[in-house]
Amino acid sequence: EEDKWGAIWENGSGNGLLGAVAMDDADAGYAAVYHWYPEYHFVEYTRPYVRAGLTCMAPRPRPQPGWQRSVDMLDNRDFVLVCYIITRCLLHVVPMNRVIGWIESSLDACMVLDTRLLTQRRCLLSSPDSVVLWGHRLQYLHLHVGLYHIKYYSHLVTIWSSLGVTLSALFGGRLRNLLCLRRYEPPIDSVVDLRDSGLEWAETHIAFLNSLRGRTEQVYLDLVKQYRVLSVDVLKSRTTTRDLAFIIERLPGGYFTIGDYIDEEAASRYLRPMREDIYWEYVVLAVQKGWPYAQQLDELIDKLFEAGIMHAWEGQV
């Protein structure tokens, strides 16, 4: 019980379940044993009787704070657009004021000029409606009065007003979405999410890393560094601290095998299973090399599969 799965050393001796089978102290070993290649030199494996995907119970995403939700309404591209519009508008305020001053000095020659235009000197810093109104009046001056210097600025005001209206609609739509739907922290659903979160993931034995031996992908190399072997008491004490992910097995029928240290409260309030498996394996029994009853055991497993008993047991347990 202390060594659990145990290990088999190069001289054929070992400890735990695998060591007992390799040294002929036990005929067969029944546990979460997978097709581990190095151990195959000393033990044999039976027919697989279930497919198990190894994944984790990770901390549930927490609701985002109010200030962060307000910032998340606009992504980086939106912020760049806002800064660009404000900068360009500021760059055109000074020349625009000069043009309006020139228009004011020409009032005697242009009696048809609408005097209300003079109240729009600061329209770029006003509401979008004022910007649109000013754009129409500049177009009027260009077409009817003949002030051709107004052409550039009338088009400019029209473009910036369109961008302002679009940005206002974008911000308003996301604000309504934010007020209707609650926002949460990014969940941990995949292997990459678990690696990027920096969370440690743990169990009571190193055997859960056996299936990752020989993997060269960087994401798995990083996960191996984040793995920890902890006692049951430590695992139980950290089920609600949100700083650890706990190994579980996903079964074919949609059920999970969960350690006894994860109680109902922790599973329902603090933890949630990942959507993606870290890896998957077929579960087998380890038996002695040349064991005379290996064929009969394989036939028994086949009969259990044919009768559907394996799937029935999965739902009952």
Coordinates of C-alpha atoms in Angstrom, one line a residue:
E1 CA 0.0 0.0 0.0
E2 CA 2.8 2.4 0.8
D3 CA 4.6 1.8 -2.6
K4 CA 1.3 1.6 -4.6
W5 CA 2.3 0.9 -8.2
G6 CA 5.9 0.7 -7.3
A7 CA 8.7 0.3 -9.8
I8 CA 10.8 -2.3 -11.5
W9 CA 14.6 -1.9 -11.6
E10 CA 17.0 -3.1 -14.2
N11 CA 17.9 -6.3 -12.2
G12 CA 14.3 -7.4 -12.3
S13 CA 13.5 -6.6 -8.6
G14 CA 11.1 -3.9 -7.5
N15 CA 8.5 -2.8 -5.1
G16 CA 4.8 -2.1 -5.0
L17 CA 2.3 -3.8 -7.3
L18 CA 4.6 -4.0 -10.4
G19 CA 7.6 -5.2 -8.4
A20 CA 5.5 -8.0 -6.7
V21 CA 4.4 -9.3 -10.1
A22 CA 7.9 -9.0 -11.6
M23 CA 9.5 -11.0 -8.7
D24 CA 6.7 -13.6 -8.8
D25 CA 5.4 -12.6 -5.4
A26 CA 2.0 -12.1 -7.1
D27 CA 0.3 -13.7 -10.1
A28 CA -1.4 -10.6 -11.4
G29 CA -1.7 -6.9 -10.5
Y30 CA -5.0 -5.1 -10.8
A31 CA -5.0 -1.3 -10.7
A32 CA -4.7 1.6 -13.1
V33 CA -2.0 -0.1 -15.0
Y34 CA -1.3 1.0 -18.6
H35 CA 0.8 -0.2 -21.4
W36 CA 4.1 1.0 -20.0
Y37 CA 6.9 -0.1 -22.2
P38 CA 9.9 -0.4 -19.8
E39 CA 8.0 -2.5 -17.4
Y40 CA 7.0 -4.8 -20.3
H41 CA 10.4 -6.4 -20.2
F42 CA 9.5 -8.0 -16.8
V43 CA 5.7 -8.4 -16.9
E44 CA 3.0 -9.1 -19.4
Y45 CA -0.2 -7.3 -20.0
T46 CA -3.7 -8.7 -20.5
R47 CA -6.4 -7.5 -22.9
P48 CA -7.5 -3.9 -22.1
Y49 CA -10.8 -3.7 -20.2
V50 CA -11.4 0.0 -20.3
R51 CA -10.2 3.2 -21.9
A52 CA -9.2 5.9 -19.5
G53 CA -8.3 9.5 -20.3
L54 CA -6.1 11.2 -17.7
T55 CA -7.2 14.8 -17.0
C56 CA -7.4 17.2 -14.0
M57 CA -9.9 18.8 -11.8
A58 CA -8.7 22.5 -12.0
P59 CA -10.0 25.5 -10.1
R60 CA -13.2 27.0 -11.3
P61 CA -13.0 30.4 -13.1
R62 CA -13.9 33.2 -10.8
P63 CA -16.1 36.2 -11.8
Q64 CA -14.0 39.1 -13.1
P65 CA -13.9 42.3 -10.9
G66 CA -15.9 45.2 -12.1
W67 CA -12.9 47.4 -13.2
Q68 CA -11.5 44.5 -15.3
R69 CA -14.8 44.0 -17.0
S70 CA -14.9 47.6 -18.0
V71 CA -11.4 47.4 -19.5
D72 CA -12.2 44.2 -21.3
M73 CA -15.1 45.8 -23.2
L74 CA -12.5 47.0 -25.7
D75 CA -9.6 44.9 -27.0
N76 CA -6.2 46.1 -27.9
R77 CA -7.2 47.0 -31.5
D78 CA -10.1 49.1 -30.2
F79 CA -7.8 51.0 -27.8
V80 CA -5.4 51.7 -30.7
L81 CA -8.3 53.0 -32.8
V82 CA -9.5 55.3 -30.0
C83 CA -6.0 56.7 -29.5
Y84 CA -5.5 57.2 -33.2
I85 CA -8.8 59.1 -33.6
I86 CA -8.1 61.4 -30.6
T87 CA -4.6 62.1 -31.9
R88 CA -5.7 62.9 -35.4
C89 CA -8.5 65.1 -34.2
L90 CA -6.1 67.0 -31.9
L91 CA -3.7 67.5 -34.8
H92 CA -6.5 69.1 -36.9
V93 CA -8.0 71.4 -34.2
V94 CA -5.4 74.2 -34.7
P95 CA -5.7 74.3 -38.5
M96 CA -9.4 73.9 -38.3
N97 CA -9.7 77.0 -36.0
R98 CA -7.6 79.0 -38.5
V99 CA -10.0 78.1 -41.3
I100 CA -13.0 79.1 -39.1
G101 CA -11.2 82.4 -38.3
W102 CA -10.7 83.0 -42.0
I103 CA -14.5 82.2 -42.6
E104 CA -15.4 84.7 -39.9
S105 CA -13.3 87.4 -41.6
S106 CA -15.1 86.7 -44.9
L107 CA -18.6 87.1 -43.5
D108 CA -19.0 90.5 -45.1
A109 CA -18.4 88.9 -48.6
C110 CA -20.5 85.8 -47.9
M111 CA -23.8 87.0 -46.5
V112 CA -25.4 83.6 -47.1
L113 CA -23.2 82.1 -44.4
D114 CA -25.3 80.6 -41.7
T115 CA -24.3 82.3 -38.5
R116 CA -25.1 79.2 -36.5
L117 CA -21.9 77.8 -38.0
L118 CA -19.9 80.0 -35.7
T119 CA -21.1 78.1 -32.6
Q120 CA -19.5 74.9 -33.8
R121 CA -15.9 76.0 -33.3
R122 CA -15.3 73.1 -30.9
C123 CA -17.4 70.5 -32.5
L124 CA -14.6 68.0 -32.7
L125 CA -14.7 67.7 -28.9
S126 CA -18.6 67.8 -28.9
S127 CA -21.2 65.1 -29.6
P128 CA -21.3 63.1 -32.9
D129 CA -24.5 64.9 -33.9
S130 CA -22.7 68.3 -33.8
V131 CA -19.9 66.8 -35.9
V132 CA -22.3 65.5 -38.5
L133 CA -24.2 68.9 -38.6
W134 CA -20.9 70.8 -39.1
G135 CA -19.9 68.4 -41.9
H136 CA -23.2 69.2 -43.7
R137 CA -22.7 72.9 -43.3
L138 CA -19.2 72.7 -44.6
Q139 CA -20.4 70.8 -47.6
Y140 CA -23.0 73.6 -48.1
L141 CA -20.4 76.3 -48.1
H142 CA -18.3 74.4 -50.6
L143 CA -21.1 73.8 -53.0
H144 CA -23.1 77.0 -52.8
V145 CA -20.8 79.7 -51.6
G146 CA -17.7 78.7 -53.5
L147 CA -15.3 78.5 -50.5
Y148 CA -13.1 75.7 -52.0
H149 CA -10.8 75.7 -49.1
I150 CA -13.6 74.2 -47.1
K151 CA -13.6 71.0 -49.2
Y152 CA -10.8 69.3 -47.4
Y153 CA -12.2 70.0 -44.0
S154 CA -15.7 69.0 -44.9
H155 CA -14.6 65.6 -46.0
L156 CA -12.4 65.3 -42.9
V157 CA -15.2 66.0 -40.5
T158 CA -17.4 63.5 -42.3
I159 CA -14.8 60.8 -42.0
W160 CA -14.1 61.4 -38.4
S161 CA -17.8 61.6 -37.5
S162 CA -18.4 58.3 -39.2
L163 CA -15.6 56.7 -37.2
G164 CA -16.9 58.3 -34.0
V165 CA -20.4 56.9 -34.6
T166 CA -19.0 53.4 -35.4
L167 CA -16.9 53.4 -32.2
S168 CA -19.8 54.6 -30.1
A169 CA -22.0 51.8 -31.5
L170 CA -19.2 49.3 -30.8
F171 CA -18.7 50.4 -27.3
G172 CA -22.5 50.6 -26.6
G173 CA -23.0 47.1 -27.9
R174 CA -20.3 45.6 -25.8
L175 CA -21.5 47.5 -22.8
R176 CA -25.0 46.0 -23.2
N177 CA -23.4 42.5 -23.6
L178 CA -21.3 43.1 -20.4
L179 CA -24.3 44.1 -18.4
C180 CA -26.3 41.1 -19.5
L181 CA -23.7 38.3 -19.3
R182 CA -21.4 37.8 -16.4
R183 CA -17.7 37.6 -17.3
Y184 CA -15.3 35.1 -15.8
E185 CA -11.6 34.4 -15.7
P186 CA -10.2 32.3 -18.5
P187 CA -10.9 28.6 -17.8
I188 CA -8.4 25.8 -17.7
D189 CA -9.7 23.4 -20.3
S190 CA -6.7 22.1 -22.3
V191 CA -3.2 20.9 -21.8
V192 CA -1.8 24.3 -22.9
D193 CA -4.1 26.1 -20.5
L194 CA -2.8 24.0 -17.6
R195 CA 0.8 24.7 -18.6
D196 CA 0.2 28.4 -19.2
S197 CA -1.6 28.8 -15.8
G198 CA 1.5 27.7 -14.0
L199 CA -0.6 25.6 -11.6
E200 CA 1.0 22.5 -10.1
W201 CA -0.9 19.2 -10.7
A202 CA -0.5 16.4 -8.3
E203 CA -1.3 12.9 -7.2
T204 CA 0.0 10.4 -4.6
H205 CA 2.4 8.6 -6.9
I206 CA 4.9 9.3 -9.7
A207 CA 3.3 6.5 -11.8
F208 CA 1.0 9.0 -13.5
L209 CA 4.0 10.3 -15.4
N210 CA 5.0 6.9 -16.8
S211 CA 2.9 7.5 -19.9
L212 CA 4.7 10.8 -20.6
R213 CA 8.1 9.2 -20.8
G214 CA 9.6 9.7 -24.1
R215 CA 7.4 12.7 -25.1
T216 CA 9.4 15.5 -26.6
E217 CA 6.7 18.1 -27.0
Q218 CA 7.6 21.2 -25.0
V219 CA 4.2 21.4 -23.4
Y220 CA 4.6 18.0 -21.8
L221 CA 8.1 18.7 -20.7
D222 CA 6.8 21.7 -18.9
L223 CA 3.9 19.8 -17.4
V224 CA 6.4 17.2 -16.0
K225 CA 8.2 20.0 -14.2
Q226 CA 4.9 21.2 -12.7
Y227 CA 3.9 17.7 -11.4
R228 CA 4.0 17.1 -7.6
V229 CA 3.7 13.9 -5.5
L230 CA 1.7 14.8 -2.3
S231 CA 0.2 12.9 0.5
V232 CA -3.6 12.4 0.8
D233 CA -3.8 14.8 3.7
V234 CA -2.0 17.6 1.8
L235 CA -4.2 17.0 -1.3
K236 CA -7.3 17.2 0.8
S237 CA -6.3 20.4 2.5
R238 CA -5.6 22.1 -0.9
T239 CA -8.9 21.2 -2.6
T240 CA -10.3 24.7 -1.8
T241 CA -7.1 26.8 -2.1
R242 CA -7.3 27.2 -5.9
D243 CA -3.6 26.7 -6.3
L244 CA -3.5 23.0 -7.4
A245 CA -5.0 20.7 -10.1
F246 CA -6.0 17.2 -9.1
I247 CA -5.6 14.1 -11.4
I248 CA -8.8 12.3 -12.3
E249 CA -9.6 9.6 -15.0
R250 CA -12.3 10.2 -17.6
L251 CA -14.1 6.9 -18.5
P252 CA -15.8 6.1 -21.8
G253 CA -19.4 6.5 -20.4
G254 CA -18.7 10.1 -19.4
Y255 CA -18.0 9.3 -15.7
F256 CA -14.9 10.2 -13.7
T257 CA -12.8 8.3 -11.2
I258 CA -12.0 10.9 -8.5
G259 CA -9.8 10.5 -5.4
D260 CA -11.4 10.2 -2.0
Y261 CA -9.7 13.5 -0.9
I262 CA -12.0 15.5 -3.2
D263 CA -15.4 15.8 -1.4
E264 CA -18.7 16.9 -2.9
E265 CA -18.3 20.5 -1.8
A266 CA -14.9 20.9 -3.4
A267 CA -16.1 19.2 -6.6
S268 CA -19.2 21.4 -7.0
R269 CA -17.9 24.8 -5.8
Y270 CA -14.1 25.0 -6.3
L271 CA -13.1 22.6 -9.0
R272 CA -14.2 21.6 -12.5
P273 CA -12.8 18.9 -14.9
M274 CA -10.8 20.0 -17.9
R275 CA -12.4 19.4 -21.3
E276 CA -9.2 17.9 -22.8
D277 CA -7.3 14.9 -21.7
I278 CA -3.6 15.2 -20.9
Y279 CA -3.2 11.7 -22.3
W280 CA -5.3 8.5 -22.6
E281 CA -4.4 4.9 -22.2
Y282 CA -6.0 1.4 -22.2
V283 CA -6.2 -0.1 -18.7
V284 CA -4.8 -3.6 -18.4
L285 CA -3.7 -6.1 -15.8
A286 CA -0.1 -6.9 -15.2
V287 CA 0.7 -10.6 -15.0
Q288 CA 3.8 -12.7 -14.7
K289 CA 5.8 -13.5 -17.7
G290 CA 4.6 -16.9 -19.1
W291 CA 1.7 -17.0 -16.6
P292 CA -0.4 -20.1 -17.6
Y293 CA -3.7 -18.5 -17.0
A294 CA -3.2 -15.4 -19.1
Q295 CA -5.2 -16.7 -22.0
Q296 CA -8.1 -17.6 -19.8
L297 CA -8.1 -14.2 -18.2
D298 CA -8.1 -12.6 -21.7
E299 CA -11.2 -14.7 -22.7
L300 CA -12.9 -13.7 -19.5
I301 CA -12.4 -10.0 -20.3
D302 CA -13.8 -10.6 -23.8
K303 CA -16.9 -12.2 -22.4
L304 CA -17.4 -9.3 -19.9
F305 CA -17.2 -6.8 -22.8
E306 CA -19.6 -8.8 -25.0
A307 CA -22.2 -8.9 -22.2
G308 CA -21.8 -5.2 -21.5
I309 CA -20.9 -5.8 -17.9
M310 CA -18.0 -3.4 -18.0
H311 CA -20.2 -0.5 -19.0
A312 CA -22.7 -1.5 -16.4
W313 CA -20.1 -1.5 -13.7
E314 CA -18.9 1.9 -14.8
G315 CA -22.3 3.4 -14.2
Q316 CA -22.9 1.7 -10.9
V317 CA -19.5 2.5 -9.4

